[in-house]
Every structure is written in structure tokens, then in C-alpha cells.
Coordinates of C-alpha atoms in Angstrom, one line a residue:
M156 CA 12.2 -7.4 65.7
V157 CA 8.7 -8.0 66.9
G158 CA 6.9 -10.9 65.3
W159 CA 3.2 -10.2 65.0
H160 CA 0.7 -13.1 64.4
H161 CA -2.4 -11.1 63.6
R162 CA -5.8 -12.6 64.4
L163 CA -9.3 -11.1 64.2
D164 CA -10.8 -11.4 67.6
G165 CA -14.5 -10.9 67.0
H166 CA -14.7 -7.6 68.9
E167 CA -12.9 -5.2 66.6
F168 CA -13.4 -5.7 62.9
D169 CA -11.0 -5.6 60.0
G170 CA -7.9 -6.1 62.1
L171 CA -8.1 -2.8 64.0
I172 CA -6.5 -4.2 67.1
G173 CA -3.7 -5.9 65.2
R174 CA -2.9 -2.7 63.2
S175 CA -2.8 -0.7 66.4
W176 CA -0.2 -3.1 67.9
A177 CA 1.9 -2.8 64.7
M178 CA 1.8 1.0 64.9
L179 CA 2.6 0.9 68.6
F180 CA 5.7 -1.2 68.3
A181 CA 6.9 0.7 65.2
S182 CA 6.5 4.0 67.1
A183 CA 9.1 2.6 69.6
G184 CA 11.5 1.7 66.8
F185 CA 10.9 -2.0 66.6
R186 CA 10.8 -3.9 63.3
V187 CA 7.4 -5.6 62.8
K188 CA 6.3 -8.4 60.6
L189 CA 2.6 -8.9 60.0
F190 CA 1.0 -12.3 59.4
D191 CA -2.5 -13.5 58.9
I192 CA -3.9 -16.8 57.6
E193 CA -5.7 -14.7 55.1
P194 CA -3.0 -12.9 53.0
R195 CA -5.4 -10.1 51.9
Q196 CA -5.8 -9.0 55.5
V197 CA -2.0 -8.3 55.6
T198 CA -2.2 -6.3 52.3
D199 CA -5.2 -4.3 53.5
A200 CA -3.5 -3.7 56.8
L201 CA -0.4 -2.2 55.2
V202 CA -2.6 0.2 53.1
S203 CA -4.6 1.2 56.1
L204 CA -1.5 1.7 58.3
R205 CA 0.0 4.1 55.8
K206 CA -3.2 6.1 55.6
E207 CA -3.7 6.2 59.4
M208 CA -0.1 7.0 60.3
K209 CA 0.0 9.8 57.8
M210 CA -3.2 11.2 59.3
L211 CA -1.8 10.9 62.8
E212 CA 1.4 12.7 61.8
L213 CA -0.5 15.6 60.2
S214 CA -2.7 16.0 63.3
G215 CA 0.3 15.9 65.7
Y216 CA -0.8 12.6 67.4
L217 CA 1.7 10.2 65.9
K218 CA 3.5 8.5 68.8
G219 CA 7.3 8.2 69.0
E220 CA 10.2 10.2 67.8
L221 CA 10.3 8.8 64.3
G222 CA 8.3 10.2 61.4
A223 CA 5.5 8.3 59.7
E224 CA 7.7 7.2 56.8
E225 CA 10.4 5.9 59.1
Q226 CA 7.9 4.0 61.2
L227 CA 6.2 2.6 58.1
S228 CA 9.5 1.3 56.8
L229 CA 9.8 -0.8 59.9
I230 CA 6.5 -2.7 59.1
S231 CA 6.3 -5.4 56.5
G232 CA 4.0 -8.2 55.6
C233 CA 4.7 -11.9 55.8
S234 CA 3.0 -14.9 54.2
D235 CA 4.7 -17.6 56.3
L236 CA 4.1 -18.0 60.0
R237 CA 7.5 -19.6 60.6
E238 CA 9.2 -16.7 58.9
A239 CA 7.1 -14.2 60.8
V240 CA 8.3 -15.4 64.2
E241 CA 11.9 -16.4 63.3
G242 CA 14.2 -14.3 65.4
A243 CA 11.4 -12.4 67.0
L244 CA 11.9 -10.7 70.3
H245 CA 8.1 -10.8 71.0
V246 CA 5.2 -12.5 69.3
Q247 CA 1.9 -10.5 69.7
V248 CA -1.3 -12.3 69.1
N249 CA -4.0 -9.9 69.1
P250 CA -5.2 -2.4 73.0
P251 CA -3.3 -0.8 71.4
Y252 CA -2.8 2.6 70.1
Y253 CA -5.3 4.8 71.9
V254 CA -6.0 2.7 75.0
P255 CA -2.7 1.7 76.7
L256 CA -3.9 -0.9 79.2
V257 CA -2.4 -4.4 78.7
E258 CA -3.4 -7.3 81.0
L259 CA -0.6 -9.8 81.5
V260 CA -1.8 -13.3 82.5
P261 CA 0.9 -15.9 83.0
H262 CA 0.3 -19.6 82.8
P263 CA 1.2 -21.3 86.1
E264 CA 4.3 -22.7 84.4
T265 CA 5.4 -19.4 82.8
A266 CA 8.8 -18.3 84.0
P267 CA 8.7 -15.1 86.1
A268 CA 11.5 -13.7 83.9
T269 CA 9.2 -14.0 80.9
V270 CA 6.5 -12.0 82.6
D271 CA 9.1 -9.4 83.7
R272 CA 10.5 -9.1 80.2
T273 CA 7.0 -8.7 78.7
Y274 CA 6.1 -6.1 81.3
A275 CA 9.2 -4.1 80.5
L276 CA 8.6 -4.3 76.8
M277 CA 5.0 -3.0 77.2
R278 CA 6.3 -0.1 79.3
R279 CA 9.0 0.6 76.7
V280 CA 6.4 1.0 73.9
G281 CA 4.3 3.3 76.0
Q282 CA 1.6 0.9 77.3
S283 CA 0.3 0.5 80.9
P284 CA 0.7 -3.2 81.7
V285 CA -1.0 -4.8 84.8
R286 CA -0.2 -8.2 86.2
L287 CA -3.1 -10.6 86.8
L288 CA -1.9 -13.1 89.4
R289 CA -4.2 -15.8 88.0
E290 CA -6.4 -16.4 85.0
I291 CA -10.0 -15.5 85.3
D292 CA -12.8 -15.7 82.7
G293 CA -13.1 -12.3 81.0
F294 CA -10.0 -10.9 82.6
A295 CA -10.2 -7.7 84.7
L296 CA -11.3 -5.0 82.2
N297 CA -14.1 -7.0 80.7
R298 CA -15.4 -8.1 84.1
L299 CA -15.6 -4.5 85.2
Q300 CA -17.2 -3.5 81.9
Y301 CA -19.7 -6.3 82.0
A302 CA -20.8 -5.3 85.5
V303 CA -21.5 -1.8 84.4
I304 CA -23.3 -3.0 81.2
A305 CA -25.5 -5.4 83.2
E306 CA -26.7 -2.7 85.6
A307 CA -27.1 -0.2 82.8
W308 CA -29.3 -2.7 80.9
R309 CA -31.4 -3.4 84.0
L310 CA -31.9 0.3 84.7
V311 CA -33.2 0.8 81.1
E312 CA -35.2 -2.5 81.1
E313 CA -36.9 -1.5 84.4
G314 CA -37.9 1.9 83.0
V315 CA -35.7 3.8 85.5
V316 CA -33.9 5.9 82.8
S317 CA -33.8 6.2 79.0
P318 CA -30.9 4.7 77.0
G319 CA -29.6 8.1 76.0
D320 CA -29.7 9.4 79.6
L321 CA -28.0 6.2 80.9
D322 CA -25.0 6.9 78.6
L323 CA -24.8 10.5 79.9
V324 CA -24.6 9.1 83.5
M325 CA -21.3 7.5 82.4
S326 CA -19.9 10.0 79.9
D327 CA -20.7 13.1 81.9
G328 CA -20.5 11.5 85.4
L329 CA -18.5 8.5 86.4
G330 CA -16.4 8.4 83.2
L331 CA -14.9 11.8 83.8
R332 CA -13.5 10.7 87.1
Y333 CA -12.5 7.2 86.0
A334 CA -10.4 8.6 83.1
F335 CA -7.9 9.6 85.7
I336 CA -8.4 7.5 88.9
G337 CA -10.0 4.1 89.4
P338 CA -12.8 3.0 91.7
L339 CA -10.6 2.1 94.6
E340 CA -8.7 5.4 94.7
T341 CA -12.1 7.2 94.3
M342 CA -13.2 5.5 97.5
H343 CA -10.0 6.4 99.2
L344 CA -10.3 10.1 98.3
N345 CA -14.0 10.4 99.0
A346 CA -13.5 10.0 102.7
E347 CA -10.5 10.2 105.1
G348 CA -9.0 7.1 103.5
M349 CA -10.3 3.6 102.5
L350 CA -11.2 2.5 106.0
S351 CA -13.1 5.6 106.7
Y352 CA -15.0 5.2 103.4
C353 CA -15.9 1.5 104.1
D354 CA -17.1 2.5 107.6
R355 CA -19.2 5.4 106.3
Y356 CA -20.7 3.9 103.2
G357 CA -20.3 0.1 103.4
E358 CA -23.8 -0.6 104.7
G359 CA -25.4 1.7 102.1
M360 CA -23.5 0.0 99.3
K361 CA -24.5 -3.4 100.4
R362 CA -28.2 -2.3 100.7
V363 CA -28.2 -1.1 97.1
L364 CA -26.2 -4.0 95.8
K365 CA -28.8 -6.4 97.1
T366 CA -31.4 -4.7 94.9
F367 CA -29.5 -5.6 91.7
G368 CA -31.4 -8.1 89.5
P369 CA -30.3 -11.2 87.7
V370 CA -28.0 -11.3 84.7
P371 CA -29.9 -9.7 81.8
E372 CA -30.7 -11.7 78.6
F373 CA -29.5 -8.9 76.3
S374 CA -32.3 -9.7 73.8
G375 CA -36.0 -9.1 73.1
A376 CA -37.8 -5.8 73.6
T377 CA -35.1 -4.1 75.6
A378 CA -32.5 -4.9 73.0
E379 CA -34.7 -3.4 70.3
K380 CA -35.4 -0.3 72.5
V381 CA -31.7 0.3 73.1
H382 CA -30.9 -0.3 69.5
Q383 CA -33.5 2.2 68.3
A384 CA -32.2 4.8 70.8
M385 CA -28.6 4.3 69.7
C386 CA -29.5 4.6 66.0
V387 CA -31.2 8.0 66.6
K388 CA -27.8 9.2 67.7
V389 CA -25.6 7.1 65.4
P390 CA -27.4 5.2 62.5
D391 CA -26.1 1.7 62.1
D392 CA -24.9 1.9 58.5
A393 CA -21.1 1.6 57.9
E394 CA -20.6 5.3 57.0
H395 CA -22.1 6.7 60.2
L396 CA -20.5 4.0 62.5
A397 CA -17.1 4.7 60.9
A398 CA -17.4 8.4 61.4
R399 CA -18.4 8.0 65.0
R400 CA -15.5 5.6 65.7
A401 CA -13.1 8.2 64.2
W402 CA -14.6 10.9 66.5
R403 CA -14.2 8.5 69.4
D404 CA -10.6 7.7 68.6
G405 CA -9.9 11.5 68.2
C406 CA -11.2 12.1 71.6
L407 CA -9.1 9.3 73.1
M408 CA -6.0 10.7 71.4
R409 CA -6.6 14.1 72.9
L410 CA -7.4 12.6 76.3
A411 CA -4.2 10.5 76.2
Q412 CA -2.2 13.6 75.3
L413 CA -3.7 15.5 78.2
K414 CA -3.0 12.7 80.6
H415 CA 0.6 12.5 79.4
Q416 CA 1.1 16.2 80.1
L417 CA -0.4 16.1 83.6
P418 CA 1.7 15.0 86.7
Q419 CA 0.7 11.7 88.1

């Protein structure tokens, strides 16, 4: 059994991350208990899970060997935290179904066996765990993401490129490559190995990096400019945003399926 203490984290709304974890563990045959300090969240989550898992089954993207009904039978709600974690193999406090990365960050006093067991569990349910050797503000993924966002913002703020074209630089440029290999392997492959790359391009990279500006404020005229550009593509009402998120998740599902089929 997996005990799941669900928490809204301020980045994904309506418990999307928590529901994804529940689906993920159920897909591997684990029994899951859902808990939230707000009981209605659990009730709503169970309704949403049934709808989403049925949709995934019809589209052929449901994970695991069990059918949707079998997986749904493994998930139940719980109104008491003590009951939720009693006998649990793993307690998950709020990535989940479409993005498999999991960052494992042990406390200095965490037993190595605990990290090893969690790593093995994440692999068992189809995730891609990575071990951070020490805690750092923002973890690894967010720090990389924020670095990209900061330079993207500066390029728009300084009038170098429009918001729409900036997103194309990533979606039709870097993003295509980074969906399969990371920045370090990219360097390694773009020359005769890493040492060759550093020798060939190191000075040029340092020159460009020195031109980067200060941390943006993410407010004011630039925020309004970016907002208006994004709303041309995706209006910020609930219906349009939900439809675009569904499109995004469908793309991630198809990409995940392709990556699973390709040799590593």
C-alpha cells in the first residue's frame, strides 16, 4: 500500500500533481489512499481520476497492465491522516504521470537504505529518479528552468525578440534536442567529446555569458507585454487554458510513448 498525503503546492491547481501520483502508483498495482486536510479535495480527486483514467484507457495511453477499473479499485479516499499512513510502504507528499523525473534529496541524517528503497520504488512505478547529493534552493529542474526563463525574459525586455518567437526558439529548437538528451551530452556530441567542446567553445560561451543582465523583476511593462502576447495564442479564461493544458498533456503522452519505444 502507498499512503498518499496530498497537498496543493501552489504551482499546479486542483490537486493535479497529487492525482497524477495516485494514478502512477495504481498503474504499478499499488493500493493507494488519498488524504487532504480539505475532504472535498479527496472527493473531487476520485471523480476526476475516474474520468481521466477512462479517457487514457480509451486513447491507449493508460500506463500499466491493469485496466482502468482495476486501477481505480486500488485508489480510495481517507479522512484521517493516521489511517492514511498506517501500514504504508511509502508516503508521497506532493511529477507524476506525464513527466517521469523525480528528484530525491535526502536529509543529511537520512539512511542510505531509505534513499535506495525510494529510488527502487520510483523505478518500479516507471519514473526516472535522480539523486541530489545535497539540498539546494529550487532543486535541479527549477534552477535550470529559472535560468532559461530569466534569459528569455531579458531577450524580450531588451527588444531582441518577440514573446511568440522566443517560445519558438525553445519549442522548435532547443526543446527538440533536450527531449532526448541533456545539455552535457549535447556538448559531448557536438565536438569530439567534452574536452574538445570546452577547448573549442569555452571562451565564446564565457564571452556571451558575461553579457547576461541582472535578475529580472518579472513585473511591469514587460510582464504586461508577455501576458498580452500569450493571450493572443491562449486566452486566459478557464476554458481556453484547460483546453491548452489538455493538448499539452496529450503531446507529452505521445512523446513519452515514442521515447519508450526508442532504444536508449
